[in-house]
mmCIF file of C-alpha atoms and ligand atoms in Angstrom:
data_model
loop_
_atom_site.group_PDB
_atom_site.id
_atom_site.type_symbol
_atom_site.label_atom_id
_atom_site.label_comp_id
_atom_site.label_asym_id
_atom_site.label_seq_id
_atom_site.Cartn_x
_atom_site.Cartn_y
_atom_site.Cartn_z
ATOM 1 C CA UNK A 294 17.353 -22.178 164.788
ATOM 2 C CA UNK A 295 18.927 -19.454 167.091
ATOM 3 C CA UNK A 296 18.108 -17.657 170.247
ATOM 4 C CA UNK A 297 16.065 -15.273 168.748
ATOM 5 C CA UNK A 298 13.987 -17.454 166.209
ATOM 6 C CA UNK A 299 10.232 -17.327 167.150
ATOM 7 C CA UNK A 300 9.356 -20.935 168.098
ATOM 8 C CA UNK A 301 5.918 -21.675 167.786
ATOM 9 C CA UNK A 302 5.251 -25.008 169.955
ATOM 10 C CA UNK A 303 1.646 -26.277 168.424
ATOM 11 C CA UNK A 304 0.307 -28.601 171.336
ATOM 12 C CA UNK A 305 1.575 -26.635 174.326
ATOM 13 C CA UNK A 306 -1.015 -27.590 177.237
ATOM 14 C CA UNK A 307 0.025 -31.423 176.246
ATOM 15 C CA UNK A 308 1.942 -33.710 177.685
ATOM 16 C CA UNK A 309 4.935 -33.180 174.498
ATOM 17 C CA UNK A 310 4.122 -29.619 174.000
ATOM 18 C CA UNK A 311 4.592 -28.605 177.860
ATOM 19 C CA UNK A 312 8.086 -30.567 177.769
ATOM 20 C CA UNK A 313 9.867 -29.143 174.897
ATOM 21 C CA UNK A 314 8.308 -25.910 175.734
ATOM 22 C CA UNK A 315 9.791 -26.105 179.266
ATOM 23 C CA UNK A 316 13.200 -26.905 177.470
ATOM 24 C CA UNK A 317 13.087 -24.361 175.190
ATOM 25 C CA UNK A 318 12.195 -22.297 178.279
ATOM 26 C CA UNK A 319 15.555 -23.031 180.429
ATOM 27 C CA UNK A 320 17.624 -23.215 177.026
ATOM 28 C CA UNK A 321 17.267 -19.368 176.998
ATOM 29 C CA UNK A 322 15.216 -19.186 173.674
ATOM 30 C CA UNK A 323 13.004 -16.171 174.229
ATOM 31 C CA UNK A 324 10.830 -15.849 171.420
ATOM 32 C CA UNK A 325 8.487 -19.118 172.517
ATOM 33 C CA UNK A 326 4.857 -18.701 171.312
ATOM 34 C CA UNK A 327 1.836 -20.620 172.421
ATOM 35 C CA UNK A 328 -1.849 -20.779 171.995
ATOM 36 C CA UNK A 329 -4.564 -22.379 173.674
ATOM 37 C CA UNK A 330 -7.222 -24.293 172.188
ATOM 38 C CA UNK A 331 -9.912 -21.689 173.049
ATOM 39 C CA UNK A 332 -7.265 -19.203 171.353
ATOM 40 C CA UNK A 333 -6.829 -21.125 168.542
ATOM 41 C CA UNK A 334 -8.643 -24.404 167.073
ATOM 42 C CA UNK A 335 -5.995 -25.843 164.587
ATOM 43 C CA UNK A 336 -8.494 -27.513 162.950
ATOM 44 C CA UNK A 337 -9.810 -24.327 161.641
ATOM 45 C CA UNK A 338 -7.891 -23.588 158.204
ATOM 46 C CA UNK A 339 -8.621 -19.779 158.285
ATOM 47 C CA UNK A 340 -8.483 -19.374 161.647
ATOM 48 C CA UNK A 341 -4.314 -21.247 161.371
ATOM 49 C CA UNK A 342 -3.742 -19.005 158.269
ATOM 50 C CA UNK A 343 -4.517 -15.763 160.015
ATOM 51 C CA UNK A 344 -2.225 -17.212 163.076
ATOM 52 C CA UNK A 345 0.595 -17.780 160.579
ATOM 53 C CA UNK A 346 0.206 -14.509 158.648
ATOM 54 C CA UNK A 347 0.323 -12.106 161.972
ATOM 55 C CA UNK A 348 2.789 -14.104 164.089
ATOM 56 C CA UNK A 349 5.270 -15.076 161.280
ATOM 57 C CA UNK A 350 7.171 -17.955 163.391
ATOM 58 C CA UNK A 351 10.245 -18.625 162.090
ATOM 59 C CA UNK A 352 10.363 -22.765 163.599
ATOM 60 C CA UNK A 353 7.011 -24.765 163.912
ATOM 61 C CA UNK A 354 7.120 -27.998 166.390
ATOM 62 C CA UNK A 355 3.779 -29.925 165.646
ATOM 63 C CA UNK A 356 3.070 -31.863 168.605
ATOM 64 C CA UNK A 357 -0.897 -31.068 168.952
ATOM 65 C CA UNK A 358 -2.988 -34.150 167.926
ATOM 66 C CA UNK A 359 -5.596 -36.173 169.410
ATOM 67 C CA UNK A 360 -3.901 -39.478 171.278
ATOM 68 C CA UNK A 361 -4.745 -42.261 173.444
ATOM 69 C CA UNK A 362 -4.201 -45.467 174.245
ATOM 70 C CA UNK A 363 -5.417 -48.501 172.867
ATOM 71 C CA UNK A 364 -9.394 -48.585 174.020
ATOM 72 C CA UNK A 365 -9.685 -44.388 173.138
ATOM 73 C CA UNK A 366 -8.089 -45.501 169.790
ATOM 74 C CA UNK A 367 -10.132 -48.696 168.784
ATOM 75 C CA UNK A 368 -13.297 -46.941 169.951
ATOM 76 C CA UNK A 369 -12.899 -43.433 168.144
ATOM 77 C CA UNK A 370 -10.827 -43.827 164.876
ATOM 78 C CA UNK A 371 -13.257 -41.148 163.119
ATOM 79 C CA UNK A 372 -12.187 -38.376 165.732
ATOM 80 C CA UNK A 373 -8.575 -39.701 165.383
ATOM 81 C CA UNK A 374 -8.687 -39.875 161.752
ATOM 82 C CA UNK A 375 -10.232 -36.218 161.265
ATOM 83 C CA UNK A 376 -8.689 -34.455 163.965
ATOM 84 C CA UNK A 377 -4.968 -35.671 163.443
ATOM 85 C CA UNK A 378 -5.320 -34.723 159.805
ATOM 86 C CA UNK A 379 -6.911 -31.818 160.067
ATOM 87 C CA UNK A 380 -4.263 -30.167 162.502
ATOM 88 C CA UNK A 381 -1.244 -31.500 160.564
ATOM 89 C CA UNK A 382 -2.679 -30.517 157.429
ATOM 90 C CA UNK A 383 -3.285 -26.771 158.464
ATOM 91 C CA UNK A 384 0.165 -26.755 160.449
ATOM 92 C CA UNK A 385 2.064 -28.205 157.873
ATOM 93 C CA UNK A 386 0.581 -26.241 154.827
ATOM 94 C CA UNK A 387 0.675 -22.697 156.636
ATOM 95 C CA UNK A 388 4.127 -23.297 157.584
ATOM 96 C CA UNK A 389 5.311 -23.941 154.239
ATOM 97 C CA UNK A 390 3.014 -21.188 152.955
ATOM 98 C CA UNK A 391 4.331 -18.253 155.352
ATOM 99 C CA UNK A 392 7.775 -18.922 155.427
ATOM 100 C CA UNK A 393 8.641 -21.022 158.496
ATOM 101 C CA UNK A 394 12.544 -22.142 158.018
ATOM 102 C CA UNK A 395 12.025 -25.309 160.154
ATOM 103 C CA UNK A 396 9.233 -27.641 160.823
ATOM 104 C CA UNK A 397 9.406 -30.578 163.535
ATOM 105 C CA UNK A 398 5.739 -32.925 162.869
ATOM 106 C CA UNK A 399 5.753 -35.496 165.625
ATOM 107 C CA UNK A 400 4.225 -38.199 165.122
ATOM 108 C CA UNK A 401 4.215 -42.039 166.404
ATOM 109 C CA UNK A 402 5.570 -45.799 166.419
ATOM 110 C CA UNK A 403 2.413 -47.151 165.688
ATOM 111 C CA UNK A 404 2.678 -46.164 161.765
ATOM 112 C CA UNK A 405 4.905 -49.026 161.067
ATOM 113 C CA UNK A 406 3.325 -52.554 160.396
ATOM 114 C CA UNK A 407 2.336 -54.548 163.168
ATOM 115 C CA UNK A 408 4.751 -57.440 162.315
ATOM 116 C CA UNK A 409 7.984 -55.100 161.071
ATOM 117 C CA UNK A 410 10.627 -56.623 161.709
ATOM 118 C CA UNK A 411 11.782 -55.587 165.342
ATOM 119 C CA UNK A 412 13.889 -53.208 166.155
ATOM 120 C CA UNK A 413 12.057 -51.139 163.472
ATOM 121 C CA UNK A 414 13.841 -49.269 161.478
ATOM 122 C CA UNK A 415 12.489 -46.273 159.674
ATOM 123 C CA UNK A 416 13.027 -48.093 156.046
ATOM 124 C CA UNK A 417 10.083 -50.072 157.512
ATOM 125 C CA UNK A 418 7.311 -47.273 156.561
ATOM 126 C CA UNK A 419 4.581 -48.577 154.240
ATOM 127 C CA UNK A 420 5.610 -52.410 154.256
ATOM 128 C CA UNK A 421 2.745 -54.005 155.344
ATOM 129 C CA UNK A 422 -0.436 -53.951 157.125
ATOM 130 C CA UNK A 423 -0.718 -51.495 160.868
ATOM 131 C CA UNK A 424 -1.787 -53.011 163.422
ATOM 132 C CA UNK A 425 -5.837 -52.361 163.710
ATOM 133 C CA UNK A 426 -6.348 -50.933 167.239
ATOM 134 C CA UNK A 427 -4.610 -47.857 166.063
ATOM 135 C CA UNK A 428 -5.041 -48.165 161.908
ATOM 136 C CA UNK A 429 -6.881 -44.722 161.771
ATOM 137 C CA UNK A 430 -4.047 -42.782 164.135
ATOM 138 C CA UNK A 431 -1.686 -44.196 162.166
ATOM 139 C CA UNK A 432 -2.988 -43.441 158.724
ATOM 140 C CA UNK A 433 -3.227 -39.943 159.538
ATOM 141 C CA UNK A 434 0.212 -39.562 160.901
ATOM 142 C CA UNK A 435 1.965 -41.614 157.866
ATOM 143 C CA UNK A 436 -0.384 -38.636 155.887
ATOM 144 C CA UNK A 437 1.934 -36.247 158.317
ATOM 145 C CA UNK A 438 4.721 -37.758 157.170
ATOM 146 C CA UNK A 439 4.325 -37.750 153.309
ATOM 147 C CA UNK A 440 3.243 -34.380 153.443
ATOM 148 C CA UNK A 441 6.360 -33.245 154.919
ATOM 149 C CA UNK A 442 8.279 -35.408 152.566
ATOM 150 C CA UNK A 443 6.490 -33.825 149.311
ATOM 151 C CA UNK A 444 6.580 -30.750 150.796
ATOM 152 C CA UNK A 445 10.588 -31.234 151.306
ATOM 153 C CA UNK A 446 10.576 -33.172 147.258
ATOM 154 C CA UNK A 447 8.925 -30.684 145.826
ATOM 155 C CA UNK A 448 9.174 -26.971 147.554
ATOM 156 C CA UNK A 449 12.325 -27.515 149.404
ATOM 157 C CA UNK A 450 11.123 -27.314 152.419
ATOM 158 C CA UNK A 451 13.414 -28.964 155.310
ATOM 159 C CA UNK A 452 10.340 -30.413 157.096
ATOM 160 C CA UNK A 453 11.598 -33.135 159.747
ATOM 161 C CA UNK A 454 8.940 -36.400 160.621
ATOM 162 C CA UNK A 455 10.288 -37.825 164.025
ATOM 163 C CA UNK A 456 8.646 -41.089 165.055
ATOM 164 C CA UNK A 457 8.580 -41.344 169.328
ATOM 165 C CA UNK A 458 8.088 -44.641 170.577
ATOM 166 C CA UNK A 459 5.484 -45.121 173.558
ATOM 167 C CA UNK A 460 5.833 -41.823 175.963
ATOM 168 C CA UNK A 461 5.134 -41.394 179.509
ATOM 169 C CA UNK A 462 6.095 -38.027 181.934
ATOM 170 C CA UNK A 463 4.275 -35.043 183.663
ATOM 171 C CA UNK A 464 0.458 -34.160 181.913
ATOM 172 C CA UNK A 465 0.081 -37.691 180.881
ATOM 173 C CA UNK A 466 -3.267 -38.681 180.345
ATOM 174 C CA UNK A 467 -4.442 -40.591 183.429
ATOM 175 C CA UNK A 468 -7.925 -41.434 182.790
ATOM 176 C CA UNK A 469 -8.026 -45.162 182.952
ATOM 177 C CA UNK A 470 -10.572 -45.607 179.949
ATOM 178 C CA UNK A 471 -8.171 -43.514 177.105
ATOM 179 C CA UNK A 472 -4.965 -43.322 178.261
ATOM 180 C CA UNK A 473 -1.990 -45.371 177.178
ATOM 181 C CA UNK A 474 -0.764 -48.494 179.353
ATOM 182 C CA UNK A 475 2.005 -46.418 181.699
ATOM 183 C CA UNK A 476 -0.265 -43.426 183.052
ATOM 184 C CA UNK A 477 -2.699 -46.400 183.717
ATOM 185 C CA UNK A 478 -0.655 -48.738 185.630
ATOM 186 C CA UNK A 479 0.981 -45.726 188.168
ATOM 187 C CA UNK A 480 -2.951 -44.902 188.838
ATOM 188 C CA UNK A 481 -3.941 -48.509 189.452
ATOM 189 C CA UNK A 482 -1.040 -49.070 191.873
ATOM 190 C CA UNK A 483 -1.413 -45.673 193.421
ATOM 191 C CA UNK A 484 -5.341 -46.549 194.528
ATOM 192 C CA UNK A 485 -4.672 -49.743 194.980
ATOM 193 C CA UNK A 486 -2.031 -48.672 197.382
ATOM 194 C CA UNK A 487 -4.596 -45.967 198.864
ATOM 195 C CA UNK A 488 -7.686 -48.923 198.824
ATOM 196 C CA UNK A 489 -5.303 -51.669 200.525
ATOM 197 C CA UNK A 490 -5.916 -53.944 197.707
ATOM 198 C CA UNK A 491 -3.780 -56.647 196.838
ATOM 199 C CA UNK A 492 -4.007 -56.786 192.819
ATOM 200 C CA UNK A 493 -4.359 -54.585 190.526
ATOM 201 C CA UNK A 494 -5.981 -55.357 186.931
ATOM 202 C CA UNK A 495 -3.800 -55.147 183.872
ATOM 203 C CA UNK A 496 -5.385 -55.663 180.523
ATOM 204 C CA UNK A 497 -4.505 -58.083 178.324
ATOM 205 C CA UNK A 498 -2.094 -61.138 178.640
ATOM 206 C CA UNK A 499 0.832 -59.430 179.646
ATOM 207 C CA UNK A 500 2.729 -60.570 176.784
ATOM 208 C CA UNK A 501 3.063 -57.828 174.306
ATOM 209 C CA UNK A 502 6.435 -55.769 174.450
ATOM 210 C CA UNK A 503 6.681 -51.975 174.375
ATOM 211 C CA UNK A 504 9.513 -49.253 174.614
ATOM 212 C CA UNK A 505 8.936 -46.352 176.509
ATOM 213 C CA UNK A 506 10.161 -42.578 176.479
ATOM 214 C CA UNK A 507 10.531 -40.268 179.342
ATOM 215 C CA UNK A 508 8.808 -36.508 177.380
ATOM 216 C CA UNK A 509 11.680 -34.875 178.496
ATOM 217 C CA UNK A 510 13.995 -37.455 176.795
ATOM 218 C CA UNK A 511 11.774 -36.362 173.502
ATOM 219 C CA UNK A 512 11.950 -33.044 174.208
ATOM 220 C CA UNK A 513 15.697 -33.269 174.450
ATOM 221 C CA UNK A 514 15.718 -34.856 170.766
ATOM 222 C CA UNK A 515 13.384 -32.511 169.343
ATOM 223 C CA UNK A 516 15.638 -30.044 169.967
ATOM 224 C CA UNK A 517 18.970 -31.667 168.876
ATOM 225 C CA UNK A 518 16.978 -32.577 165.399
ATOM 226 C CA UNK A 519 16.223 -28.628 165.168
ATOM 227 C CA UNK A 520 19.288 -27.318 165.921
ATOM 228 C CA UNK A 521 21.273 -30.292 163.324
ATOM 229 C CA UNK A 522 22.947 -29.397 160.674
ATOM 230 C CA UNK A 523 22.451 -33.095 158.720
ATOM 231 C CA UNK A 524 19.336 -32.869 156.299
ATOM 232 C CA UNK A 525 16.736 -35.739 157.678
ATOM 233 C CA UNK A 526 13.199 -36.569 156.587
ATOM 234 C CA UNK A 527 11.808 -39.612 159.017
ATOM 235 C CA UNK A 528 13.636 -40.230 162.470
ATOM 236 C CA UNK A 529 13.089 -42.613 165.155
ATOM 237 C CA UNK A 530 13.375 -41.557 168.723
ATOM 238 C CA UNK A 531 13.036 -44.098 171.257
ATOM 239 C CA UNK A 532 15.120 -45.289 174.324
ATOM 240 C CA UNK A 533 16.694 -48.755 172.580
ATOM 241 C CA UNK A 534 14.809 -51.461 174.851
ATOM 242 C CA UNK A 535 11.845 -53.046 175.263
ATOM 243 C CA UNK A 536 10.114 -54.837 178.191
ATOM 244 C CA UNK A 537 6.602 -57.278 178.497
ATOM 245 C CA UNK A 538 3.787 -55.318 179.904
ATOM 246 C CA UNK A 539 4.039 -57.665 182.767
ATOM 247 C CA UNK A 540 7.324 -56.860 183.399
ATOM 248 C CA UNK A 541 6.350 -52.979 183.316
ATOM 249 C CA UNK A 542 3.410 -54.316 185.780
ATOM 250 C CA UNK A 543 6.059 -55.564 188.100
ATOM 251 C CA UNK A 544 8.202 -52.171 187.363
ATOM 252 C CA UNK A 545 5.746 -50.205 188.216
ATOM 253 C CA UNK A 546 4.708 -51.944 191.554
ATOM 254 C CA UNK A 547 7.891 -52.092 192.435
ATOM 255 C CA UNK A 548 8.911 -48.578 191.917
ATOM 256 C CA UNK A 549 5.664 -47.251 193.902
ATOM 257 C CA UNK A 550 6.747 -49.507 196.903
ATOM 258 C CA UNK A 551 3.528 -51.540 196.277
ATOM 259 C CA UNK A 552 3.566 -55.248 197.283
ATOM 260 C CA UNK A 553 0.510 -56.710 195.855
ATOM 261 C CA UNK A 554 0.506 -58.777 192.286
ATOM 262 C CA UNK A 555 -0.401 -57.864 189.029
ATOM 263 C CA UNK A 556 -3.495 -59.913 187.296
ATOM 264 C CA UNK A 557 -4.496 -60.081 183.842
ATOM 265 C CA UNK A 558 -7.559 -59.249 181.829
ATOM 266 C CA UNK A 559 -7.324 -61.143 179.064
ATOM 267 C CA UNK A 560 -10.581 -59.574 177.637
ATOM 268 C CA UNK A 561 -9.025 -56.799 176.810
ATOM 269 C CA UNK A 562 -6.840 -56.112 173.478
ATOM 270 C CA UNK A 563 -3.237 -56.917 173.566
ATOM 271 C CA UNK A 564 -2.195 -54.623 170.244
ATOM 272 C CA UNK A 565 0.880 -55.258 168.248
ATOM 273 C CA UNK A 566 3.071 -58.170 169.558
ATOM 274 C CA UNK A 567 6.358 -55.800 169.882
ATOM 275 C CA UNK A 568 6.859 -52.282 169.159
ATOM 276 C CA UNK A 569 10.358 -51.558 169.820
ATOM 277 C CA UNK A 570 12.731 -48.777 167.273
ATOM 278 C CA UNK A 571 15.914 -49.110 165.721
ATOM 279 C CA UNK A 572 17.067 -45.873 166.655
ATOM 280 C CA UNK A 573 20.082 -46.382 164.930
ATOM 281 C CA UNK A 574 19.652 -43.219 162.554
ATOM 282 C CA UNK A 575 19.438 -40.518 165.279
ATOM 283 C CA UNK A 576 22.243 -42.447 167.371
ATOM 284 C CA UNK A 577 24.591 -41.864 164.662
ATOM 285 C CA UNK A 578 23.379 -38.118 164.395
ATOM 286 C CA UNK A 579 24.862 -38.233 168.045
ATOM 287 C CA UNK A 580 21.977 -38.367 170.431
ATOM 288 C CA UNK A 581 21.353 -40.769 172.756
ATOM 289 C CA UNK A 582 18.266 -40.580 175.502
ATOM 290 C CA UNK A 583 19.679 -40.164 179.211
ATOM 291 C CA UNK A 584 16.143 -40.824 181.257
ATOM 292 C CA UNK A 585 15.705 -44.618 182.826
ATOM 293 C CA UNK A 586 12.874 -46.185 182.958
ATOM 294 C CA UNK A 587 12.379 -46.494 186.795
ATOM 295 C CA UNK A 588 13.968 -42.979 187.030
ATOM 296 C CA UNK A 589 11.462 -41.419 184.853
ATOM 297 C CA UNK A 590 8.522 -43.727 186.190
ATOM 298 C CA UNK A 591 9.574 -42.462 189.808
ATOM 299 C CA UNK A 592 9.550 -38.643 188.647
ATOM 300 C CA UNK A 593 6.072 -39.264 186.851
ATOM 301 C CA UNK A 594 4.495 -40.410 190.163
ATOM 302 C CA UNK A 595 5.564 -37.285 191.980
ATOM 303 C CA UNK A 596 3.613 -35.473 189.461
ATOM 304 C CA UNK A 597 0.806 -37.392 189.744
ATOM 305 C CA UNK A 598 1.028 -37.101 193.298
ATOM 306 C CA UNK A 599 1.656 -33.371 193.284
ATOM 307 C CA UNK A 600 -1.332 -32.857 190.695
ATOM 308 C CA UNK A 601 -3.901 -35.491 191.039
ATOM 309 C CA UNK A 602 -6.447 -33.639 192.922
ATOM 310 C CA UNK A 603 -9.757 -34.624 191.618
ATOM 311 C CA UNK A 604 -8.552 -37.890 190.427
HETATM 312 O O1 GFB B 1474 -0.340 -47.965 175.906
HETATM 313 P P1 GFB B 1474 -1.382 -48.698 175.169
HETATM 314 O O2 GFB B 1474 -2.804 -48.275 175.413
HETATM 315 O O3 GFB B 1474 -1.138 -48.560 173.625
HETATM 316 O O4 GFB B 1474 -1.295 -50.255 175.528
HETATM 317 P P2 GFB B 1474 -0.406 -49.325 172.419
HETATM 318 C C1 GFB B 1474 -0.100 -50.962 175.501
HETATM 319 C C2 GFB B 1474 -0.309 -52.374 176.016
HETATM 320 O O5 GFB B 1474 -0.577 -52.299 177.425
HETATM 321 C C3 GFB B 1474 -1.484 -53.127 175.405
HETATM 322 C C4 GFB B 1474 -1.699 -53.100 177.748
HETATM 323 O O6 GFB B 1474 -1.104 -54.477 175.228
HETATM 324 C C5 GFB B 1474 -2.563 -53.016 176.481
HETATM 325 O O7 GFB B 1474 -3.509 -54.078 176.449
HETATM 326 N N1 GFB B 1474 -2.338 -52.598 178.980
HETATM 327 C C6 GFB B 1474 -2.352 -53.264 180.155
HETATM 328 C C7 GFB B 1474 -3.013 -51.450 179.135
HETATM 329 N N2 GFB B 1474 -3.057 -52.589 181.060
HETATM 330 C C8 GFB B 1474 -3.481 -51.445 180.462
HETATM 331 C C9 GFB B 1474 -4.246 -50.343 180.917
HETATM 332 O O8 GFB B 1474 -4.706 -50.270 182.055
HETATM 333 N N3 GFB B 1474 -4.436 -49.324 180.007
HETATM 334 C C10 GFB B 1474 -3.946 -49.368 178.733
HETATM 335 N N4 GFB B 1474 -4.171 -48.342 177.909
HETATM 336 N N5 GFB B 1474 -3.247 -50.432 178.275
HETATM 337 C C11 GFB B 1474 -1.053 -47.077 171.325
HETATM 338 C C12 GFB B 1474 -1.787 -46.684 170.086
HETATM 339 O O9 GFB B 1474 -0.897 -48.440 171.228
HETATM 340 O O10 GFB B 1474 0.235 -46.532 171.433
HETATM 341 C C13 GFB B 1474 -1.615 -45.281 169.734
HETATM 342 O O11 GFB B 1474 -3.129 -47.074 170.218
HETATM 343 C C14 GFB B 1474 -0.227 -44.760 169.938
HETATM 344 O O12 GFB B 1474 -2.001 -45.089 168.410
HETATM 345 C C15 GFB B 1474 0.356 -45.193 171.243
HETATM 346 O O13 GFB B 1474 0.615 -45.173 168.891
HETATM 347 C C16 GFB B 1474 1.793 -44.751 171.433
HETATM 348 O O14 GFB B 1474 1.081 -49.265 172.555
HETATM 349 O O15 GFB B 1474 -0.963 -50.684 172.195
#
């Protein structure tokens, strides 16, 4: 990749897209292209194709797909199924079809088994059963993955899977019914804050563990895997610890100066016990993340403050 390839980010208005595009952006690469959704439905085979013959990008970063957290994924695995395949399917094939030289397909912890062996490591793929909350997200982004891998076997194309643990940053998703557990902890504090209340509700017991990403910290990787020299298939990216969601409860309170207590829904779904990645392989590649946790939470309330009109 150089400063003149054409870098087509797929997934620009999202949370992933807008991050690596904005570090593409004060890299100095020049040739960035983006389309919206009402310019171009990737679910639409022809309409991709026609994209891919006229624009010709030379480097594809797949980071469109339909996500949420753990209710939006229990409640609508047909949309996640169909959608998430759909749009890998047509990025990945037209890519490989028109001559793209490098293709980055994002995808997600939550393809490895729900009882891997923690910290996962990326040898882990395909060893047992997923966890079921997400099953159908996860199906179609293991799909991602073997695509890009036969793709790579049999074509030799240098398609790159990288795996992001949980992720959190600006243009999260903070509607409290789909998003993930992060954008919907900084809301709950923030009104609780604004109500005067003196709890806010987290769901389930508290007890599951999760790792979590700051975008830009992906965004930062996404790039170094682009720009490496070292053929890779399936990477990890993640920051290397994990925490309980109460502890993230307390985190959060903490970092939002709020002083009331945490209580727990235990009617809600917990998930997977632990989700935390060995991110061993793309250590030894030489990158390392650089965002903390109450550093990034602290920037991600700013936005939220700055943008959360109409919330
Ligand atoms: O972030 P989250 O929705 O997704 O939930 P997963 C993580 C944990 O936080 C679960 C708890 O144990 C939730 O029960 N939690 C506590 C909450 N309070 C809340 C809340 O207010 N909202 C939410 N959403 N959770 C997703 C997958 O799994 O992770 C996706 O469903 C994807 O496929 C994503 O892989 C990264 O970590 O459980």
């Amino acid at each position: 990749m150089t400063f003149d390839s054409k870098i087509f980010v797929a997934g620009h208005c999202g949370m992933v897209g807008s991050a690596i595009v904005r570090r593409l952006e004060r890299e100095g690469f020049s040739r960035i292209i983006v389309r919206s959704r009402r310019e171009l439905d990737l679910r639409g085979r022809v309409a991709v194709r026609e994209f891919f013959a006229e624009v010709r990008p030379d480097v594809v970063i797949d980071a469109a797909a339909r996500v949420g957290g753990i209710m939006a994924n229990s409640e609508k695995p047909v949309e996640f199924l169909l959608e998430n395949l759909a749009i890998q399917n047509n990025v990945i094939e037209a890519s490989a079809d028109y001559g793209v030289q490098k293709l980055l397909f994002l995808g997600s912890s939550c393809i490895y088994p729900k009882l891997a062996p923690q910290p996962i490591r990326e040898e882990s793929l395909l060893s047992g059963p997923l966890e079921p909350t997400n099953e159908a997200y996860a199906i179609a982004k293991i799909a991602g993955i073997k695509l890009c891998q036969a793709y790579a076997r049999e074509y030799g194309k240098p398609f790159i899977s990288a795996m992001p643990t949980n992720l959190y940053g600006p243009k999260d998703n903070f509607d409290l019914h789909t998003s993930h557990v992060l954008p919907a902890l900084i809301r709950k504090v923030h009104e609780a804050k604004k109500n005067g209340a003196s709890e806010i509700v987290v769901w389930g017991s508290g007890s599951p563990r999760r790792e979590f990403l700051h975008a830009d910290d992906l965004a930062d990787a996404s790039l170094f895997l682009l720009q490496a020299h070292e053929p890779v298939d399936l990477v990890n990216i993640g920051c290397g610890e994990d925490l309980t969601i109460r502890e993230l409860a307390e985190t959060v309170c903490r970092v939002l100066e709020f002083s009331g207590q945490p209580v727990f829904d235990t009617s809600k779904p917990d998930g997977t016990p632990r989700k935390l990645l060995d991110i061993g392989r793309i250590r030894a590649m030489g990158w390392k993340p650089s965002i903390p946790l109450e550093v990034g939470i602290k920037k991600t309330y700013e936005w939220f403050i700055a943008f959360s009109e109409g919330f």
